[in-house]
XYZ file of N, CA and C in Angstrom:
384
model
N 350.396 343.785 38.776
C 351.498 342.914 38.402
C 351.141 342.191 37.112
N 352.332 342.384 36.281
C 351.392 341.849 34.791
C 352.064 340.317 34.815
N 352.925 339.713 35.035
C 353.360 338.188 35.354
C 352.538 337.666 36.049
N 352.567 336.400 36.027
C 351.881 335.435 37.075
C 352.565 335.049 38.037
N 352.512 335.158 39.458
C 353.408 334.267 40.164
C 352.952 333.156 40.446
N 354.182 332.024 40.626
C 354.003 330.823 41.358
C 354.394 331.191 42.676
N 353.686 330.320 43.600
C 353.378 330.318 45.329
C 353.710 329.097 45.407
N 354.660 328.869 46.643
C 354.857 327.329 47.367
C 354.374 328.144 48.736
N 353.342 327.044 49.403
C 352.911 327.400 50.715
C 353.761 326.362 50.986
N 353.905 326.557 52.657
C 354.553 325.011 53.283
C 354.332 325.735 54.737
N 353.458 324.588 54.729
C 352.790 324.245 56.317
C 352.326 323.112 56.799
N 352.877 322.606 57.708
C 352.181 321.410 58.316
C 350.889 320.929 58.281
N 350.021 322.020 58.666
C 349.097 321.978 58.627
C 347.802 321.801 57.419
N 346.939 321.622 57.136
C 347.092 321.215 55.430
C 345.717 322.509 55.394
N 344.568 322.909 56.739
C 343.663 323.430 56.726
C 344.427 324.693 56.562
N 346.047 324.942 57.190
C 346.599 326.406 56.747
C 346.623 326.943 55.662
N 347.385 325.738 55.180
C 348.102 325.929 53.654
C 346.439 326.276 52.724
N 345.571 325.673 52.918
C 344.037 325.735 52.281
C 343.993 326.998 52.362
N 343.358 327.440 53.084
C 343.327 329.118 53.880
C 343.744 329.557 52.876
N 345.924 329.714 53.072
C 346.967 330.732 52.614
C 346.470 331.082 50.679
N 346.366 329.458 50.239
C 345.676 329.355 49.026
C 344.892 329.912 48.754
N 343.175 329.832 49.348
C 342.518 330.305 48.895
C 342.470 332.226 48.861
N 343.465 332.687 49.880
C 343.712 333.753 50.088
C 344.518 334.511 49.302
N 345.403 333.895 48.867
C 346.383 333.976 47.562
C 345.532 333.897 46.406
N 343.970 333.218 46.083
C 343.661 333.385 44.964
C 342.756 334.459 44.805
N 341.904 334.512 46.194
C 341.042 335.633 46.129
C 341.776 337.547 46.198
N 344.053 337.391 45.702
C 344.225 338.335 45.493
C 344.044 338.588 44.334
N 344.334 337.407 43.351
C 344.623 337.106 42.294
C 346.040 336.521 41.696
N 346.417 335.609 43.290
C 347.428 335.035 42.945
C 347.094 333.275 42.931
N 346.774 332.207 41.759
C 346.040 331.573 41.258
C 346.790 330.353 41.614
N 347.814 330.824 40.582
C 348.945 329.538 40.649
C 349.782 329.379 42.062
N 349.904 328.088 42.765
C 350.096 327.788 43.742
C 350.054 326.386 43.976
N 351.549 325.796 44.937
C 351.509 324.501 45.269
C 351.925 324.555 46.462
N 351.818 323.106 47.036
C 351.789 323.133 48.610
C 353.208 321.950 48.891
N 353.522 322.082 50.282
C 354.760 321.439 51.018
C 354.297 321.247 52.126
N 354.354 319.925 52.879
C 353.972 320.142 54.332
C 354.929 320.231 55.366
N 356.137 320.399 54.471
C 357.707 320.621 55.713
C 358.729 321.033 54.572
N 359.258 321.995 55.218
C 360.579 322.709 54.407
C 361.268 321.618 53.775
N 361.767 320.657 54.255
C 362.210 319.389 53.285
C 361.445 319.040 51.798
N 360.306 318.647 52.407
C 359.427 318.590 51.058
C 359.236 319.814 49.971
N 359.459 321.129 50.751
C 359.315 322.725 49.490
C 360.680 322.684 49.124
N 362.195 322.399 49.865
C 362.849 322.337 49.175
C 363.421 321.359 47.985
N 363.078 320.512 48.155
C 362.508 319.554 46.839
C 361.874 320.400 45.630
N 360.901 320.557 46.001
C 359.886 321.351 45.188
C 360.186 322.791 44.490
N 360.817 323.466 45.258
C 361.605 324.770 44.480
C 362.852 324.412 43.843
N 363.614 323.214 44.109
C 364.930 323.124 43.018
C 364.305 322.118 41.859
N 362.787 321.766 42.189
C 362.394 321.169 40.469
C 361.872 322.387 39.761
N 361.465 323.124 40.116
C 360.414 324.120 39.555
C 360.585 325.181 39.897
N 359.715 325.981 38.683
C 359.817 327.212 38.884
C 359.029 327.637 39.622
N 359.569 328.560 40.877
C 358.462 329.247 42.037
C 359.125 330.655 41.778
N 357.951 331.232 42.292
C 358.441 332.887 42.673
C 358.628 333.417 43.869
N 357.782 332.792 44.740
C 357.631 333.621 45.640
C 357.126 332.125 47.131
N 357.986 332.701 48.106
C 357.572 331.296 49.451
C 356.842 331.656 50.211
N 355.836 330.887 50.804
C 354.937 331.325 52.304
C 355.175 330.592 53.194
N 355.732 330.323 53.750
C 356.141 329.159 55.147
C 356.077 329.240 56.300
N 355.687 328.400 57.058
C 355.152 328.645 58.455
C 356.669 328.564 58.925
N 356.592 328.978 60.408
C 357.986 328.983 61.005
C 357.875 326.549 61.984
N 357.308 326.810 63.018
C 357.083 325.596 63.319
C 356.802 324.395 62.377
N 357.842 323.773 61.888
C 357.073 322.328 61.391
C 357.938 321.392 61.540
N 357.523 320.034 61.457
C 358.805 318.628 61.462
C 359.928 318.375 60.581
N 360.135 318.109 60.596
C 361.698 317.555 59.608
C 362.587 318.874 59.392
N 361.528 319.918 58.681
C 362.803 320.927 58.127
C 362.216 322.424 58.985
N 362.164 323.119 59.528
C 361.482 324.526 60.077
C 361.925 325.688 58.963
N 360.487 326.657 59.361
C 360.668 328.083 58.138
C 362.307 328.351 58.338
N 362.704 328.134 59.552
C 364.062 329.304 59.958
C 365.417 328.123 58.738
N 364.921 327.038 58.530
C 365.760 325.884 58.188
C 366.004 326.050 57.125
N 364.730 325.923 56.501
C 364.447 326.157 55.010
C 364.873 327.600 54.249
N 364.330 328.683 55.006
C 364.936 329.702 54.268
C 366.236 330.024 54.232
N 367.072 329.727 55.366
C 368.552 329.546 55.583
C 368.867 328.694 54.045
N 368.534 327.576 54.004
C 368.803 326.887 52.771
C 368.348 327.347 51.413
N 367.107 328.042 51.738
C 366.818 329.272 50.367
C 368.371 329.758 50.087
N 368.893 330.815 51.369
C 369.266 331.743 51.155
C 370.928 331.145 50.136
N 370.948 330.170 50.816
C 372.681 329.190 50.589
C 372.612 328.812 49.091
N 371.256 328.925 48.042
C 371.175 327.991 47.247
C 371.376 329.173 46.217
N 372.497 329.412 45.114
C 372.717 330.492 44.052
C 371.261 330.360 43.168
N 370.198 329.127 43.054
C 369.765 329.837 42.097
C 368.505 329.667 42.677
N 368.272 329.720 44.026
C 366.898 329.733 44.693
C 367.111 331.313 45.690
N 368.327 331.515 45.600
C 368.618 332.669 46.759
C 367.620 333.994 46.810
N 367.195 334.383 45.309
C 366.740 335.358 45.332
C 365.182 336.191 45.511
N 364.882 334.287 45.779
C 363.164 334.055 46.141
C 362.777 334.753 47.411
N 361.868 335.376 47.454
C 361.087 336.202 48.312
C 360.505 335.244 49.426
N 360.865 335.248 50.469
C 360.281 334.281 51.608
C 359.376 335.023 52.617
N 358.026 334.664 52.651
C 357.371 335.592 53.644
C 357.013 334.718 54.852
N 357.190 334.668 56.289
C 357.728 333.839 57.082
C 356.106 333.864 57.933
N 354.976 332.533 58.207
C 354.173 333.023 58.992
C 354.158 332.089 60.077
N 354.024 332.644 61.180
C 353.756 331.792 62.544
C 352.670 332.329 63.285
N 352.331 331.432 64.647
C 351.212 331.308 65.562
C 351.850 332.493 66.488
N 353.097 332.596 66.781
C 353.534 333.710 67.994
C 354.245 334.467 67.337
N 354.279 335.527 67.734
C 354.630 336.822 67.188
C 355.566 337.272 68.354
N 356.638 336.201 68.367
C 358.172 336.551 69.430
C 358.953 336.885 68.609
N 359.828 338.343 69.375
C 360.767 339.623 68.891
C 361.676 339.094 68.187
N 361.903 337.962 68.951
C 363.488 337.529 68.812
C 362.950 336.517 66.963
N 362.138 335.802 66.844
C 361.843 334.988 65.484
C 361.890 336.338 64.405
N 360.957 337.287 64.556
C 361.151 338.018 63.498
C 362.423 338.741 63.182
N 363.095 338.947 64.142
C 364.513 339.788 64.319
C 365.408 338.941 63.396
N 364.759 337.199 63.686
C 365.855 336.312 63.087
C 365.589 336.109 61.263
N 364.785 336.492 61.361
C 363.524 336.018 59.967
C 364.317 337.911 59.410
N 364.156 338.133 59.658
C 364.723 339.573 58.875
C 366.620 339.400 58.918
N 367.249 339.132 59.305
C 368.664 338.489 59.462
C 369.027 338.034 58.488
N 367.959 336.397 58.355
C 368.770 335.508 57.374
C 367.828 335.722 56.390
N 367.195 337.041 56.010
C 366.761 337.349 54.510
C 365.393 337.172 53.675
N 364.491 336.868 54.997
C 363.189 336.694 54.802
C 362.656 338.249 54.354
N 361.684 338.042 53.689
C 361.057 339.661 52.516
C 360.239 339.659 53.773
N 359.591 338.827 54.537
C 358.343 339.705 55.734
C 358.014 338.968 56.536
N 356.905 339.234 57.384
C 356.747 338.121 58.654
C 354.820 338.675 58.914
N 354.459 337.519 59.144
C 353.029 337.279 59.455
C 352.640 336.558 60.232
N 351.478 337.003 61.158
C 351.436 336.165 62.726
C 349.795 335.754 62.140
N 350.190 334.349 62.361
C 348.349 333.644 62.249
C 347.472 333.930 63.633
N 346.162 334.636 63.516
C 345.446 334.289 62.327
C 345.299 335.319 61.731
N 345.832 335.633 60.274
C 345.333 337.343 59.218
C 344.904 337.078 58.216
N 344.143 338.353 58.407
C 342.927 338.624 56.797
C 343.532 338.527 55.698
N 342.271 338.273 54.647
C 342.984 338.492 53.218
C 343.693 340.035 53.238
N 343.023 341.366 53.830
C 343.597 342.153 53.595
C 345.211 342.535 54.076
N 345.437 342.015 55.510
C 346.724 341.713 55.905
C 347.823 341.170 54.852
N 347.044 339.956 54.234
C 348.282 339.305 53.032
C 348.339 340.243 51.911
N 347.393 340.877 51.570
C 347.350 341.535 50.565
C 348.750 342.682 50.525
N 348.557 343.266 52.002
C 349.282 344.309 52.026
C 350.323 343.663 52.150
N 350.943 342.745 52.940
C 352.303 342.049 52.896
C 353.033 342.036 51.575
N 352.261 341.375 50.722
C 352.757 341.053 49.501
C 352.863 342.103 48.969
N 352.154 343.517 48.955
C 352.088 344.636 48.218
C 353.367 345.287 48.380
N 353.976 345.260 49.366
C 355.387 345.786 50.244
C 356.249 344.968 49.365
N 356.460 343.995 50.071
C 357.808 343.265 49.488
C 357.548 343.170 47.546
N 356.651 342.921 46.915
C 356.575 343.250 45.670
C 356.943 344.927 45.615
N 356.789 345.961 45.752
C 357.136 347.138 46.246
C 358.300 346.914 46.497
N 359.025 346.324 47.288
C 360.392 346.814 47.622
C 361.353 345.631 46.440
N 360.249 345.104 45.864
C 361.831 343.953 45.165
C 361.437 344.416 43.211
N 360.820 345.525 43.545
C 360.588 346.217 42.368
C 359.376 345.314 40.961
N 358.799 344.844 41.907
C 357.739 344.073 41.019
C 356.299 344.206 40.149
């Protein structure tokens, strides 16, 4: 990929979001900022330029399923790549996460090589 992407993680958790980061850099994806609730990333993606979302599904104020719904509603955030990660890996979340337009779905806890390939797909399929 010859661009740089920007990364918004958003997770409650702050040791996740650390992780997702350092995992994102050891692809060689560098640039990256953090949200600790879909409220706070959606803030953060209508100031700035992001490329690409990592969001946990469970969190307070705003949830992944909340936030990307509101990705999807927003004309000039719509076309951002949302990769959706949670602790349970239930049929019915990913079924919903592929619905309202999420690029992929990831069950904690996965390797760098797991993200690697995630991202390799949906960059792959959104022609990147």
């Amino acid at each position: 990929m010859s661009t740089p992407m920007k990364f918004l993680i958003v997770d409650d958790f702050s040791t996740m979001r650390r992780i997702v980061r350092n995992l994102l850099k050891e692809i060689g994806h560098a640039d990256a900022d953090e949200a600790e609730d879909g409220a706070i990333a959606l803030g953060k993606l209508k100031a700035g330029a992001f490329n690409f979302v990592v969001t946990d599904i469970n969190m307070p104020n705003m949830n992944g399923f909340e936030l990307l719904s509101a990705i999807k509603a927003d004309e000039k955030l719509k076309h951002l790549p949302v990769l959706m990660v949670t602790a349970e890996a239930r049929k019915e979340d990913i079924v919903l996460a592929a619905q309202n337009g999420a690029a992929g779905y990831i069950v904690k806890p996965f390797t760098k090589a797991t993200l690697e390939d995630k991202l390799a797909n949906i960059f792959k399929k959104l022609g990147l």
